[in-house]
Amino acid sequence: MTDPVTVQFDRRMLEALICPRSQTTLTYDAEKQELVSKAAGLAYPIRNGIPVMLPDEARTL
């Protein structure tokens, strides 16, 4: 039996992504698989290696 493939987030994407709410840079939380906007107080989930940059999908810090 094989393990399911885990898709990793490409950290180079951080250079291009900004928070849609605050228009500020994001930090990557590898443990929680989230992109964090400290300015907006939100954490955007990363699903299957793809950041979900929708404020409605973000977790409030």
PDB file of C-alpha atoms in Angstrom:
ATOM      1  CA  MET A   1       0.000   0.000   0.000  1.00  0.00           C
ATOM      2  CA  THR A   2       1.373   3.437  -0.889  1.00  0.00           C
ATOM      3  CA  ASP A   3       0.956   6.714   0.942  1.00  0.00           C
ATOM      4  CA  PRO A   4      -1.094   9.465  -0.713  1.00  0.00           C
ATOM      5  CA  VAL A   5       0.962  12.122  -2.431  1.00  0.00           C
ATOM      6  CA  THR A   6       1.327  15.313  -0.423  1.00  0.00           C
ATOM      7  CA  VAL A   7       1.669  18.456  -2.512  1.00  0.00           C
ATOM      8  CA  GLN A   8       4.033  20.992  -0.987  1.00  0.00           C
ATOM      9  CA  PHE A   9       3.542  24.747  -1.129  1.00  0.00           C
ATOM     10  CA  ASP A  10       6.117  26.517  -3.323  1.00  0.00           C
ATOM     11  CA  ARG A  11       7.598  29.222  -1.086  1.00  0.00           C
ATOM     12  CA  ARG A  12       8.516  31.287  -4.163  1.00  0.00           C
ATOM     13  CA  MET A  13       4.810  32.095  -4.443  1.00  0.00           C
ATOM     14  CA  LEU A  14       5.166  34.301  -1.341  1.00  0.00           C
ATOM     15  CA  GLU A  15       6.955  36.883  -3.477  1.00  0.00           C
ATOM     16  CA  ALA A  16       3.870  37.284  -5.671  1.00  0.00           C
ATOM     17  CA  LEU A  17       1.057  36.906  -3.135  1.00  0.00           C
ATOM     18  CA  ILE A  18      -0.382  39.613  -0.905  1.00  0.00           C
ATOM     19  CA  CYS A  19      -3.312  39.629   1.463  1.00  0.00           C
ATOM     20  CA  PRO A  20      -6.490  40.516  -0.463  1.00  0.00           C
ATOM     21  CA  ARG A  21      -7.893  42.350   2.568  1.00  0.00           C
ATOM     22  CA  SER A  22      -4.886  44.384   3.816  1.00  0.00           C
ATOM     23  CA  GLN A  23      -2.728  44.425   0.668  1.00  0.00           C
ATOM     24  CA  THR A  24       0.312  43.460   2.799  1.00  0.00           C
ATOM     25  CA  THR A  25       2.848  40.652   2.578  1.00  0.00           C
ATOM     26  CA  LEU A  26       2.192  37.223   4.030  1.00  0.00           C
ATOM     27  CA  THR A  27       4.215  34.783   6.092  1.00  0.00           C
ATOM     28  CA  TYR A  28       4.176  31.026   5.628  1.00  0.00           C
ATOM     29  CA  ASP A  29       3.278  28.745   8.530  1.00  0.00           C
ATOM     30  CA  ALA A  30       4.510  25.325   7.383  1.00  0.00           C
ATOM     31  CA  GLU A  31       3.162  23.497  10.436  1.00  0.00           C
ATOM     32  CA  LYS A  32      -0.418  24.697   9.932  1.00  0.00           C
ATOM     33  CA  GLN A  33      -0.161  24.968   6.119  1.00  0.00           C
ATOM     34  CA  GLU A  34      -1.388  28.561   6.097  1.00  0.00           C
ATOM     35  CA  LEU A  35      -0.371  31.943   4.779  1.00  0.00           C
ATOM     36  CA  VAL A  36      -0.647  34.485   7.575  1.00  0.00           C
ATOM     37  CA  SER A  37      -1.539  38.153   7.260  1.00  0.00           C
ATOM     38  CA  LYS A  38      -0.663  39.765  10.568  1.00  0.00           C
ATOM     39  CA  ALA A  39      -2.052  43.115   9.369  1.00  0.00           C
ATOM     40  CA  ALA A  40      -5.491  41.641   8.634  1.00  0.00           C
ATOM     41  CA  GLY A  41      -5.415  39.100  11.463  1.00  0.00           C
ATOM     42  CA  LEU A  42      -6.194  36.274   9.040  1.00  0.00           C
ATOM     43  CA  ALA A  43      -4.644  32.938   8.091  1.00  0.00           C
ATOM     44  CA  TYR A  44      -5.373  31.665   4.582  1.00  0.00           C
ATOM     45  CA  PRO A  45      -5.382  27.869   4.176  1.00  0.00           C
ATOM     46  CA  ILE A  46      -3.183  26.010   1.722  1.00  0.00           C
ATOM     47  CA  ARG A  47      -4.991  23.047   0.199  1.00  0.00           C
ATOM     48  CA  ASN A  48      -3.152  20.553  -2.009  1.00  0.00           C
ATOM     49  CA  GLY A  49      -0.295  23.033  -2.346  1.00  0.00           C
ATOM     50  CA  ILE A  50      -2.599  25.847  -3.505  1.00  0.00           C
ATOM     51  CA  PRO A  51      -3.250  28.902  -1.319  1.00  0.00           C
ATOM     52  CA  VAL A  52      -6.943  29.734  -0.932  1.00  0.00           C
ATOM     53  CA  MET A  53      -6.821  33.531  -0.921  1.00  0.00           C
ATOM     54  CA  LEU A  54     -10.464  34.181  -0.077  1.00  0.00           C
ATOM     55  CA  PRO A  55     -11.195  36.147   3.104  1.00  0.00           C
ATOM     56  CA  ASP A  56     -14.326  34.031   3.653  1.00  0.00           C
ATOM     57  CA  GLU A  57     -12.137  30.895   3.759  1.00  0.00           C
ATOM     58  CA  ALA A  58      -9.525  32.430   6.080  1.00  0.00           C
ATOM     59  CA  ARG A  59      -9.191  31.673   9.775  1.00  0.00           C
ATOM     60  CA  THR A  60      -9.273  34.628  12.186  1.00  0.00           C
ATOM     61  CA  LEU A  61      -6.106  34.867  14.281  1.00  0.00           C
TER      62      LEU A  61
END
